[in-house]
Amino acid sequence: MSISIVYWSGTGNTQAMAEAVAEGIREAGAEAEVIDVGMAEAEKLAKEEAFALGCPSMGAEQLEESEMEPFVEKLESMVSGKRILLFGSYGWGDGEWMREWAQRMKEAGAVLVREEGVIANEAPDEEALAECRLAGKELV
């Protein structure tokens, strides 16, 4: 089984989290593919039973608008019954963007591996990366 981890990262924080999720998936015995959202196809991802999506909080606590938001919009109608892990980093606020994203995916029928995703303030510390690895194992 191969699990895709599709992410957008501006500073590398969310990319580090994506790599940690992939480590957890591999530790659990599955294959993991880390994909920049610019190279991902919603239709292809929707064929997988489980996958992870990562995006930092942008602006007024929202998803990155030029690539990640359109990708999520396209994917939204195809997530029903899928097991999904959401993750990302933020610089301010309290993680509202993640709660809204999680609610949106649940309303679309997704089964979230972590109810409110995995979030890290700024650069993910060892604790946040360990959480990502654990969540990756749970996704398998």
mmCIF file of N, CA and C in Angstrom:
data_model
loop_
_atom_site.group_PDB
_atom_site.id
_atom_site.type_symbol
_atom_site.label_atom_id
_atom_site.label_comp_id
_atom_site.label_asym_id
_atom_site.label_seq_id
_atom_site.Cartn_x
_atom_site.Cartn_y
_atom_site.Cartn_z
ATOM 1 N N MET A 1 0.842 -1.184 0.000
ATOM 2 C CA MET A 1 0.000 0.000 0.000
ATOM 3 C C MET A 1 0.886 1.245 0.000
ATOM 4 N N SER A 2 0.531 2.199 -0.837
ATOM 5 C CA SER A 2 1.269 3.455 -0.894
ATOM 6 C C SER A 2 0.340 4.590 -0.486
ATOM 7 N N ILE A 3 0.834 5.475 0.368
ATOM 8 C CA ILE A 3 0.045 6.600 0.855
ATOM 9 C C ILE A 3 0.718 7.892 0.417
ATOM 10 N N SER A 4 -0.057 8.770 -0.179
ATOM 11 C CA SER A 4 0.467 10.065 -0.625
ATOM 12 C C SER A 4 0.326 11.119 0.466
ATOM 13 N N ILE A 5 1.316 11.982 0.528
ATOM 14 C CA ILE A 5 1.302 13.123 1.427
ATOM 15 C C ILE A 5 1.454 14.344 0.529
ATOM 16 N N VAL A 6 0.368 15.084 0.337
ATOM 17 C CA VAL A 6 0.376 16.254 -0.535
ATOM 18 C C VAL A 6 0.434 17.493 0.358
ATOM 19 N N TYR A 7 1.375 18.395 0.056
ATOM 20 C CA TYR A 7 1.550 19.559 0.925
ATOM 21 C C TYR A 7 1.916 20.808 0.142
ATOM 22 N N TRP A 8 1.734 21.967 0.787
ATOM 23 C CA TRP A 8 2.257 23.239 0.311
ATOM 24 C C TRP A 8 3.088 23.796 1.452
ATOM 25 N N SER A 9 4.278 24.297 1.146
ATOM 26 C CA SER A 9 5.143 24.849 2.179
ATOM 27 C C SER A 9 5.851 26.080 1.654
ATOM 28 N N GLY A 10 5.813 27.151 2.413
ATOM 29 C CA GLY A 10 6.488 28.383 1.998
ATOM 30 C C GLY A 10 7.885 28.483 2.580
ATOM 31 N N THR A 11 8.050 28.070 3.833
ATOM 32 C CA THR A 11 9.332 28.238 4.523
ATOM 33 C C THR A 11 10.023 26.914 4.823
ATOM 34 N N GLY A 12 9.350 25.792 4.535
ATOM 35 C CA GLY A 12 9.951 24.495 4.817
ATOM 36 C C GLY A 12 9.393 23.828 6.069
ATOM 37 N N ASN A 13 8.639 24.574 6.895
ATOM 38 C CA ASN A 13 8.086 23.996 8.121
ATOM 39 C C ASN A 13 7.099 22.872 7.821
ATOM 40 N N THR A 14 6.150 23.133 6.923
ATOM 41 C CA THR A 14 5.145 22.111 6.595
ATOM 42 C C THR A 14 5.794 20.969 5.817
ATOM 43 N N GLN A 15 6.817 21.263 5.028
ATOM 44 C CA GLN A 15 7.538 20.199 4.322
ATOM 45 C C GLN A 15 8.218 19.266 5.331
ATOM 46 N N ALA A 16 8.805 19.819 6.391
ATOM 47 C CA ALA A 16 9.441 18.991 7.428
ATOM 48 C C ALA A 16 8.396 18.085 8.081
ATOM 49 N N MET A 17 7.203 18.635 8.285
ATOM 50 C CA MET A 17 6.119 17.838 8.874
ATOM 51 C C MET A 17 5.700 16.720 7.909
ATOM 52 N N ALA A 18 5.646 17.030 6.617
ATOM 53 C CA ALA A 18 5.282 16.029 5.599
ATOM 54 C C ALA A 18 6.278 14.873 5.608
ATOM 55 N N GLU A 19 7.570 15.214 5.706
ATOM 56 C CA GLU A 19 8.609 14.181 5.731
ATOM 57 C C GLU A 19 8.469 13.300 6.972
ATOM 58 N N ALA A 20 8.098 13.904 8.117
ATOM 59 C CA ALA A 20 7.921 13.145 9.356
ATOM 60 C C ALA A 20 6.707 12.212 9.251
ATOM 61 N N VAL A 21 5.628 12.692 8.626
ATOM 62 C CA VAL A 21 4.449 11.840 8.406
ATOM 63 C C VAL A 21 4.861 10.640 7.547
ATOM 64 N N ALA A 22 5.656 10.905 6.507
ATOM 65 C CA ALA A 22 6.130 9.835 5.617
ATOM 66 C C ALA A 22 6.963 8.811 6.389
ATOM 67 N N GLU A 23 7.814 9.290 7.311
ATOM 68 C CA GLU A 23 8.619 8.368 8.135
ATOM 69 C C GLU A 23 7.713 7.438 8.926
ATOM 70 N N GLY A 24 6.661 7.993 9.517
ATOM 71 C CA GLY A 24 5.722 7.193 10.299
ATOM 72 C C GLY A 24 5.023 6.148 9.454
ATOM 73 N N ILE A 25 4.628 6.545 8.249
ATOM 74 C CA ILE A 25 3.961 5.619 7.326
ATOM 75 C C ILE A 25 4.905 4.464 6.993
ATOM 76 N N ARG A 26 6.163 4.801 6.705
ATOM 77 C CA ARG A 26 7.147 3.761 6.365
ATOM 78 C C ARG A 26 7.443 2.855 7.559
ATOM 79 N N GLU A 27 7.504 3.459 8.769
ATOM 80 C CA GLU A 27 7.740 2.666 9.979
ATOM 81 C C GLU A 27 6.605 1.667 10.201
ATOM 82 N N ALA A 28 5.398 2.020 9.743
ATOM 83 C CA ALA A 28 4.232 1.144 9.907
ATOM 84 C C ALA A 28 4.144 0.109 8.784
ATOM 85 N N GLY A 29 5.134 0.132 7.868
ATOM 86 C CA GLY A 29 5.207 -0.888 6.835
ATOM 87 C C GLY A 29 4.568 -0.565 5.496
ATOM 88 N N ALA A 30 4.151 0.673 5.299
ATOM 89 C CA ALA A 30 3.570 1.055 4.004
ATOM 90 C C ALA A 30 4.544 1.960 3.258
ATOM 91 N N GLU A 31 4.266 2.179 1.990
ATOM 92 C CA GLU A 31 5.080 3.105 1.207
ATOM 93 C C GLU A 31 4.478 4.492 1.334
ATOM 94 N N ALA A 32 5.331 5.507 1.251
ATOM 95 C CA ALA A 32 4.864 6.887 1.350
ATOM 96 C C ALA A 32 5.463 7.700 0.210
ATOM 97 N N GLU A 33 4.640 8.565 -0.363
ATOM 98 C CA GLU A 33 5.124 9.455 -1.419
ATOM 99 C C GLU A 33 4.796 10.885 -1.019
ATOM 100 N N VAL A 34 5.837 11.711 -0.857
ATOM 101 C CA VAL A 34 5.661 13.112 -0.491
ATOM 102 C C VAL A 34 5.604 13.923 -1.783
ATOM 103 N N ILE A 35 4.493 14.674 -1.967
ATOM 104 C CA ILE A 35 4.252 15.382 -3.226
ATOM 105 C C ILE A 35 3.930 16.851 -2.972
ATOM 106 N N ASP A 36 4.656 17.744 -3.625
ATOM 107 C CA ASP A 36 4.328 19.164 -3.577
ATOM 108 C C ASP A 36 2.979 19.328 -4.275
ATOM 109 N N VAL A 37 2.079 20.132 -3.710
ATOM 110 C CA VAL A 37 0.723 20.263 -4.255
ATOM 111 C C VAL A 37 0.731 20.687 -5.727
ATOM 112 N N GLY A 38 1.757 21.425 -6.146
ATOM 113 C CA GLY A 38 1.849 21.841 -7.540
ATOM 114 C C GLY A 38 2.018 20.674 -8.508
ATOM 115 N N MET A 39 2.476 19.531 -7.995
ATOM 116 C CA MET A 39 2.694 18.338 -8.814
ATOM 117 C C MET A 39 1.601 17.282 -8.597
ATOM 118 N N ALA A 40 0.648 17.561 -7.729
ATOM 119 C CA ALA A 40 -0.378 16.575 -7.365
ATOM 120 C C ALA A 40 -1.621 16.690 -8.242
ATOM 121 N N GLU A 41 -2.304 15.565 -8.407
ATOM 122 C CA GLU A 41 -3.562 15.534 -9.156
ATOM 123 C C GLU A 41 -4.661 15.051 -8.228
ATOM 124 N N ALA A 42 -5.696 15.884 -8.055
ATOM 125 C CA ALA A 42 -6.801 15.548 -7.150
ATOM 126 C C ALA A 42 -7.462 14.227 -7.535
ATOM 127 N N GLU A 43 -7.670 14.009 -8.836
ATOM 128 C CA GLU A 43 -8.350 12.787 -9.291
ATOM 129 C C GLU A 43 -7.547 11.540 -8.927
ATOM 130 N N LYS A 44 -6.228 11.622 -9.078
ATOM 131 C CA LYS A 44 -5.364 10.483 -8.749
ATOM 132 C C LYS A 44 -5.365 10.233 -7.242
ATOM 133 N N LEU A 45 -5.258 11.315 -6.461
ATOM 134 C CA LEU A 45 -5.251 11.195 -5.007
ATOM 135 C C LEU A 45 -6.563 10.590 -4.502
ATOM 136 N N ALA A 46 -7.672 10.968 -5.117
ATOM 137 C CA ALA A 46 -8.991 10.505 -4.685
ATOM 138 C C ALA A 46 -9.169 8.996 -4.861
ATOM 139 N N LYS A 47 -8.296 8.366 -5.635
ATOM 140 C CA LYS A 47 -8.377 6.909 -5.823
ATOM 141 C C LYS A 47 -7.759 6.162 -4.643
ATOM 142 N N GLU A 48 -6.988 6.873 -3.811
ATOM 143 C CA GLU A 48 -6.364 6.243 -2.643
ATOM 144 C C GLU A 48 -7.362 6.169 -1.491
ATOM 145 N N GLU A 49 -7.241 5.117 -0.680
ATOM 146 C CA GLU A 49 -8.131 4.953 0.478
ATOM 147 C C GLU A 49 -7.769 5.916 1.603
ATOM 148 N N ALA A 50 -6.465 6.221 1.707
ATOM 149 C CA ALA A 50 -5.980 7.090 2.777
ATOM 150 C C ALA A 50 -4.872 7.987 2.232
ATOM 151 N N PHE A 51 -4.838 9.221 2.709
ATOM 152 C CA PHE A 51 -3.769 10.148 2.315
ATOM 153 C C PHE A 51 -3.671 11.271 3.333
ATOM 154 N N ALA A 52 -2.600 12.052 3.231
ATOM 155 C CA ALA A 52 -2.384 13.183 4.137
ATOM 156 C C ALA A 52 -2.290 14.465 3.334
ATOM 157 N N LEU A 53 -2.782 15.560 3.922
ATOM 158 C CA LEU A 53 -2.730 16.872 3.298
ATOM 159 C C LEU A 53 -2.109 17.848 4.296
ATOM 160 N N GLY A 54 -1.123 18.619 3.837
ATOM 161 C CA GLY A 54 -0.468 19.572 4.726
ATOM 162 C C GLY A 54 -0.429 20.965 4.134
ATOM 163 N N CYS A 55 -0.754 21.947 4.988
ATOM 164 C CA CYS A 55 -0.704 23.338 4.543
ATOM 165 C C CYS A 55 -0.571 24.235 5.766
ATOM 166 N N PRO A 56 0.301 25.238 5.698
ATOM 167 C CA PRO A 56 0.399 26.166 6.819
ATOM 168 C C PRO A 56 -0.785 27.129 6.823
ATOM 169 N N SER A 57 -0.955 27.804 7.932
ATOM 170 C CA SER A 57 -1.956 28.860 8.038
ATOM 171 C C SER A 57 -1.409 30.075 7.295
ATOM 172 N N MET A 58 -2.260 30.688 6.503
ATOM 173 C CA MET A 58 -1.838 31.866 5.750
ATOM 174 C C MET A 58 -2.768 33.029 6.070
ATOM 175 N N GLY A 59 -2.292 34.239 5.902
ATOM 176 C CA GLY A 59 -3.150 35.416 6.054
ATOM 177 C C GLY A 59 -3.990 35.362 7.315
ATOM 178 N N ALA A 60 -5.291 35.546 7.149
ATOM 179 C CA ALA A 60 -6.215 35.535 8.286
ATOM 180 C C ALA A 60 -6.650 34.110 8.587
ATOM 181 N N GLU A 61 -5.695 33.264 8.933
ATOM 182 C CA GLU A 61 -5.943 31.852 9.247
ATOM 183 C C GLU A 61 -6.731 31.156 8.135
ATOM 184 N N GLN A 62 -6.083 30.985 6.997
ATOM 185 C CA GLN A 62 -6.705 30.278 5.885
ATOM 186 C C GLN A 62 -5.661 29.463 5.146
ATOM 187 N N LEU A 63 -6.128 28.589 4.241
ATOM 188 C CA LEU A 63 -5.213 27.787 3.431
ATOM 189 C C LEU A 63 -4.525 28.683 2.416
ATOM 190 N N GLU A 64 -3.357 28.267 1.956
ATOM 191 C CA GLU A 64 -2.627 28.999 0.918
ATOM 192 C C GLU A 64 -3.539 29.081 -0.310
ATOM 193 N N GLU A 65 -3.725 30.298 -0.837
ATOM 194 C CA GLU A 65 -4.766 30.539 -1.835
ATOM 195 C C GLU A 65 -4.487 30.164 -3.288
ATOM 196 N N SER A 66 -3.229 30.252 -3.731
ATOM 197 C CA SER A 66 -2.991 30.058 -5.165
ATOM 198 C C SER A 66 -2.911 28.598 -5.584
ATOM 199 N N GLU A 67 -2.415 27.711 -4.710
ATOM 200 C CA GLU A 67 -2.285 26.302 -5.091
ATOM 201 C C GLU A 67 -3.080 25.356 -4.194
ATOM 202 N N MET A 68 -2.953 25.511 -2.863
ATOM 203 C CA MET A 68 -3.575 24.539 -1.959
ATOM 204 C C MET A 68 -5.095 24.663 -1.927
ATOM 205 N N GLU A 69 -5.609 25.881 -1.808
ATOM 206 C CA GLU A 69 -7.068 26.070 -1.751
ATOM 207 C C GLU A 69 -7.762 25.519 -2.996
ATOM 208 N N PRO A 70 -7.289 25.853 -4.218
ATOM 209 C CA PRO A 70 -7.948 25.280 -5.400
ATOM 210 C C PRO A 70 -7.864 23.743 -5.430
ATOM 211 N N PHE A 71 -6.738 23.187 -4.954
ATOM 212 C CA PHE A 71 -6.571 21.728 -4.914
ATOM 213 C C PHE A 71 -7.591 21.112 -3.954
ATOM 214 N N VAL A 72 -7.712 21.706 -2.765
ATOM 215 C CA VAL A 72 -8.663 21.198 -1.766
ATOM 216 C C VAL A 72 -10.089 21.333 -2.288
ATOM 217 N N GLU A 73 -10.402 22.448 -2.961
ATOM 218 C CA GLU A 73 -11.743 22.638 -3.527
ATOM 219 C C GLU A 73 -12.065 21.531 -4.516
ATOM 220 N N LYS A 74 -11.103 21.212 -5.374
ATOM 221 C CA LYS A 74 -11.301 20.163 -6.379
ATOM 222 C C LYS A 74 -11.465 18.796 -5.710
ATOM 223 N N LEU A 75 -10.670 18.549 -4.680
ATOM 224 C CA LEU A 75 -10.661 17.260 -3.985
ATOM 225 C C LEU A 75 -11.899 17.048 -3.114
ATOM 226 N N GLU A 76 -12.447 18.145 -2.612
ATOM 227 C CA GLU A 76 -13.535 18.096 -1.627
ATOM 228 C C GLU A 76 -14.689 17.173 -2.007
ATOM 229 N N SER A 77 -15.085 17.187 -3.257
ATOM 230 C CA SER A 77 -16.226 16.361 -3.679
ATOM 231 C C SER A 77 -15.870 14.876 -3.779
ATOM 232 N N MET A 78 -14.596 14.541 -3.597
ATOM 233 C CA MET A 78 -14.140 13.156 -3.783
ATOM 234 C C MET A 78 -13.595 12.514 -2.502
ATOM 235 N N VAL A 79 -13.772 13.161 -1.328
ATOM 236 C CA VAL A 79 -13.156 12.640 -0.108
ATOM 237 C C VAL A 79 -14.075 11.768 0.750
ATOM 238 N N SER A 80 -15.314 11.635 0.367
ATOM 239 C CA SER A 80 -16.249 10.869 1.185
ATOM 240 C C SER A 80 -15.752 9.442 1.421
ATOM 241 N N GLY A 81 -15.672 9.048 2.688
ATOM 242 C CA GLY A 81 -15.226 7.707 3.048
ATOM 243 C C GLY A 81 -13.717 7.525 3.094
ATOM 244 N N LYS A 82 -12.958 8.543 2.713
ATOM 245 C CA LYS A 82 -11.487 8.452 2.704
ATOM 246 C C LYS A 82 -10.930 8.745 4.098
ATOM 247 N N ARG A 83 -9.851 8.052 4.467
ATOM 248 C CA ARG A 83 -9.153 8.335 5.719
ATOM 249 C C ARG A 83 -8.087 9.390 5.432
ATOM 250 N N ILE A 84 -8.201 10.516 6.111
ATOM 251 C CA ILE A 84 -7.321 11.654 5.820
ATOM 252 C C ILE A 84 -6.663 12.182 7.087
ATOM 253 N N LEU A 85 -5.389 12.529 6.951
ATOM 254 C CA LEU A 85 -4.657 13.216 8.007
ATOM 255 C C LEU A 85 -4.371 14.630 7.507
ATOM 256 N N LEU A 86 -4.720 15.635 8.303
ATOM 257 C CA LEU A 86 -4.421 17.027 7.974
ATOM 258 C C LEU A 86 -3.315 17.516 8.907
ATOM 259 N N PHE A 87 -2.391 18.324 8.373
ATOM 260 C CA PHE A 87 -1.312 18.858 9.207
ATOM 261 C C PHE A 87 -0.821 20.178 8.654
ATOM 262 N N GLY A 88 -0.123 20.938 9.484
ATOM 263 C CA GLY A 88 0.462 22.193 9.022
ATOM 264 C C GLY A 88 0.991 23.025 10.168
ATOM 265 N N SER A 89 1.704 24.093 9.818
ATOM 266 C CA SER A 89 2.274 24.973 10.843
ATOM 267 C C SER A 89 1.587 26.334 10.760
ATOM 268 N N TYR A 90 1.731 27.095 11.829
ATOM 269 C CA TYR A 90 1.136 28.425 11.861
ATOM 270 C C TYR A 90 2.064 29.367 12.609
ATOM 271 N N GLY A 91 1.922 30.656 12.339
ATOM 272 C CA GLY A 91 2.794 31.633 12.973
ATOM 273 C C GLY A 91 2.093 32.451 14.042
ATOM 274 N N TRP A 92 0.778 32.552 13.962
ATOM 275 C CA TRP A 92 0.012 33.328 14.939
ATOM 276 C C TRP A 92 -1.375 32.706 15.012
ATOM 277 N N GLY A 93 -2.202 33.226 15.923
ATOM 278 C CA GLY A 93 -3.541 32.671 16.072
ATOM 279 C C GLY A 93 -3.489 31.411 16.928
ATOM 280 N N ASP A 94 -4.545 30.619 16.846
ATOM 281 C CA ASP A 94 -4.637 29.445 17.719
ATOM 282 C C ASP A 94 -4.985 28.167 16.973
ATOM 283 N N GLY A 95 -4.764 28.162 15.658
ATOM 284 C CA GLY A 95 -5.055 26.954 14.890
ATOM 285 C C GLY A 95 -6.459 26.936 14.302
ATOM 286 N N GLU A 96 -7.108 28.088 14.265
ATOM 287 C CA GLU A 96 -8.471 28.166 13.735
ATOM 288 C C GLU A 96 -8.555 27.639 12.297
ATOM 289 N N TRP A 97 -7.531 27.945 11.475
ATOM 290 C CA TRP A 97 -7.547 27.491 10.086
ATOM 291 C C TRP A 97 -7.643 25.965 10.016
ATOM 292 N N MET A 98 -6.974 25.275 10.929
ATOM 293 C CA MET A 98 -6.995 23.814 10.921
ATOM 294 C C MET A 98 -8.362 23.292 11.358
ATOM 295 N N ARG A 99 -8.954 23.906 12.369
ATOM 296 C CA ARG A 99 -10.293 23.475 12.808
ATOM 297 C C ARG A 99 -11.304 23.647 11.681
ATOM 298 N N GLU A 100 -11.203 24.771 10.964
ATOM 299 C CA GLU A 100 -12.127 25.018 9.843
ATOM 300 C C GLU A 100 -11.896 24.023 8.711
ATOM 301 N N TRP A 101 -10.625 23.726 8.419
ATOM 302 C CA TRP A 101 -10.284 22.780 7.357
ATOM 303 C C TRP A 101 -10.791 21.382 7.737
ATOM 304 N N ALA A 102 -10.577 20.988 8.987
ATOM 305 C CA ALA A 102 -11.026 19.677 9.462
ATOM 306 C C ALA A 102 -12.552 19.575 9.373
ATOM 307 N N GLN A 103 -13.243 20.635 9.787
ATOM 308 C CA GLN A 103 -14.709 20.647 9.733
ATOM 309 C C GLN A 103 -15.187 20.509 8.289
ATOM 310 N N ARG A 104 -14.536 21.218 7.394
ATOM 311 C CA ARG A 104 -14.874 21.188 5.971
ATOM 312 C C ARG A 104 -14.720 19.779 5.398
ATOM 313 N N MET A 105 -13.620 19.102 5.747
ATOM 314 C CA MET A 105 -13.380 17.741 5.249
ATOM 315 C C MET A 105 -14.394 16.756 5.842
ATOM 316 N N LYS A 106 -14.721 16.930 7.137
ATOM 317 C CA LYS A 106 -15.716 16.056 7.768
ATOM 318 C C LYS A 106 -17.082 16.233 7.098
ATOM 319 N N GLU A 107 -17.437 17.487 6.813
ATOM 320 C CA GLU A 107 -18.720 17.762 6.160
ATOM 321 C C GLU A 107 -18.760 17.158 4.760
ATOM 322 N N ALA A 108 -17.580 16.987 4.142
ATOM 323 C CA ALA A 108 -17.495 16.372 2.806
ATOM 324 C C ALA A 108 -17.483 14.838 2.908
ATOM 325 N N GLY A 109 -17.512 14.310 4.139
ATOM 326 C CA GLY A 109 -17.591 12.858 4.322
ATOM 327 C C GLY A 109 -16.291 12.150 4.638
ATOM 328 N N ALA A 110 -15.196 12.907 4.795
ATOM 329 C CA ALA A 110 -13.899 12.285 5.101
ATOM 330 C C ALA A 110 -13.878 11.759 6.535
ATOM 331 N N VAL A 111 -13.050 10.737 6.746
ATOM 332 C CA VAL A 111 -12.832 10.193 8.083
ATOM 333 C C VAL A 111 -11.452 10.689 8.510
ATOM 334 N N LEU A 112 -11.414 11.604 9.472
ATOM 335 C CA LEU A 112 -10.136 12.181 9.880
ATOM 336 C C LEU A 112 -9.417 11.290 10.882
ATOM 337 N N VAL A 113 -8.127 11.047 10.611
ATOM 338 C CA VAL A 113 -7.296 10.229 11.493
ATOM 339 C C VAL A 113 -7.064 10.984 12.805
ATOM 340 N N ARG A 114 -6.897 12.280 12.742
ATOM 341 C CA ARG A 114 -6.780 13.131 13.922
ATOM 342 C C ARG A 114 -7.899 14.167 13.811
ATOM 343 N N GLU A 115 -8.765 14.201 14.788
ATOM 344 C CA GLU A 115 -9.938 15.085 14.765
ATOM 345 C C GLU A 115 -9.598 16.522 14.376
ATOM 346 N N GLU A 116 -8.537 17.076 14.969
ATOM 347 C CA GLU A 116 -8.173 18.465 14.653
ATOM 348 C C GLU A 116 -6.811 18.570 13.989
ATOM 349 N N GLY A 117 -6.391 17.519 13.301
ATOM 350 C CA GLY A 117 -5.122 17.569 12.596
ATOM 351 C C GLY A 117 -3.923 17.644 13.525
ATOM 352 N N VAL A 118 -2.742 17.807 12.943
ATOM 353 C CA VAL A 118 -1.503 17.964 13.716
ATOM 354 C C VAL A 118 -0.951 19.332 13.333
ATOM 355 N N ILE A 119 -0.767 20.196 14.334
ATOM 356 C CA ILE A 119 -0.266 21.538 14.040
ATOM 357 C C ILE A 119 0.982 21.846 14.861
ATOM 358 N N ALA A 120 1.808 22.711 14.282
ATOM 359 C CA ALA A 120 3.032 23.139 14.965
ATOM 360 C C ALA A 120 3.133 24.652 14.850
ATOM 361 N N ASN A 121 3.549 25.304 15.929
ATOM 362 C CA ASN A 121 3.761 26.747 15.882
ATOM 363 C C ASN A 121 5.160 26.991 15.310
ATOM 364 N N GLU A 122 5.211 27.747 14.203
ATOM 365 C CA GLU A 122 6.467 28.040 13.508
ATOM 366 C C GLU A 122 7.150 26.742 13.061
ATOM 367 N N ALA A 123 8.479 26.648 13.241
ATOM 368 C CA ALA A 123 9.191 25.437 12.831
ATOM 369 C C ALA A 123 8.797 24.306 13.785
ATOM 370 N N PRO A 124 8.462 23.127 13.245
ATOM 371 C CA PRO A 124 8.062 22.027 14.124
ATOM 372 C C PRO A 124 9.236 21.574 15.000
ATOM 373 N N ASP A 125 9.000 21.486 16.304
ATOM 374 C CA ASP A 125 10.041 20.992 17.207
ATOM 375 C C ASP A 125 9.993 19.459 17.215
ATOM 376 N N GLU A 126 10.863 18.842 18.002
ATOM 377 C CA GLU A 126 10.939 17.381 18.007
ATOM 378 C C GLU A 126 9.611 16.760 18.430
ATOM 379 N N GLU A 127 8.922 17.414 19.358
ATOM 380 C CA GLU A 127 7.625 16.909 19.818
ATOM 381 C C GLU A 127 6.598 16.902 18.677
ATOM 382 N N ALA A 128 6.569 17.988 17.910
ATOM 383 C CA ALA A 128 5.636 18.088 16.787
ATOM 384 C C ALA A 128 5.976 17.064 15.704
ATOM 385 N N LEU A 129 7.278 16.869 15.442
ATOM 386 C CA LEU A 129 7.691 15.889 14.436
ATOM 387 C C LEU A 129 7.350 14.467 14.891
ATOM 388 N N ALA A 130 7.496 14.204 16.194
ATOM 389 C CA ALA A 130 7.141 12.887 16.737
ATOM 390 C C ALA A 130 5.634 12.658 16.578
ATOM 391 N N GLU A 131 4.862 13.720 16.779
ATOM 392 C CA GLU A 131 3.405 13.664 16.612
ATOM 393 C C GLU A 131 3.060 13.352 15.149
ATOM 394 N N CYS A 132 3.794 13.950 14.225
ATOM 395 C CA CYS A 132 3.585 13.693 12.793
ATOM 396 C C CYS A 132 3.891 12.232 12.455
ATOM 397 N N ARG A 133 4.994 11.715 12.998
ATOM 398 C CA ARG A 133 5.348 10.306 12.735
ATOM 399 C C ARG A 133 4.268 9.370 13.280
ATOM 400 N N LEU A 134 3.787 9.659 14.486
ATOM 401 C CA LEU A 134 2.740 8.851 15.116
ATOM 402 C C LEU A 134 1.452 8.907 14.284
ATOM 403 N N ALA A 135 1.090 10.091 13.831
ATOM 404 C CA ALA A 135 -0.107 10.258 13.012
ATOM 405 C C ALA A 135 0.042 9.507 11.684
ATOM 406 N N GLY A 136 1.263 9.497 11.128
ATOM 407 C CA GLY A 136 1.522 8.754 9.895
ATOM 408 C C GLY A 136 1.283 7.259 10.105
ATOM 409 N N LYS A 137 1.725 6.745 11.253
ATOM 410 C CA LYS A 137 1.485 5.329 11.584
ATOM 411 C C LYS A 137 -0.010 5.066 11.703
ATOM 412 N N GLU A 138 -0.734 5.990 12.340
ATOM 413 C CA GLU A 138 -2.186 5.821 12.518
ATOM 414 C C GLU A 138 -2.905 5.827 11.178
ATOM 415 N N LEU A 139 -2.376 6.561 10.216
ATOM 416 C CA LEU A 139 -2.992 6.631 8.889
ATOM 417 C C LEU A 139 -2.933 5.267 8.189
ATOM 418 N N VAL A 140 -1.861 4.511 8.448
ATOM 419 C CA VAL A 140 -1.699 3.186 7.855
ATOM 420 C C VAL A 140 -2.700 2.235 8.492
#
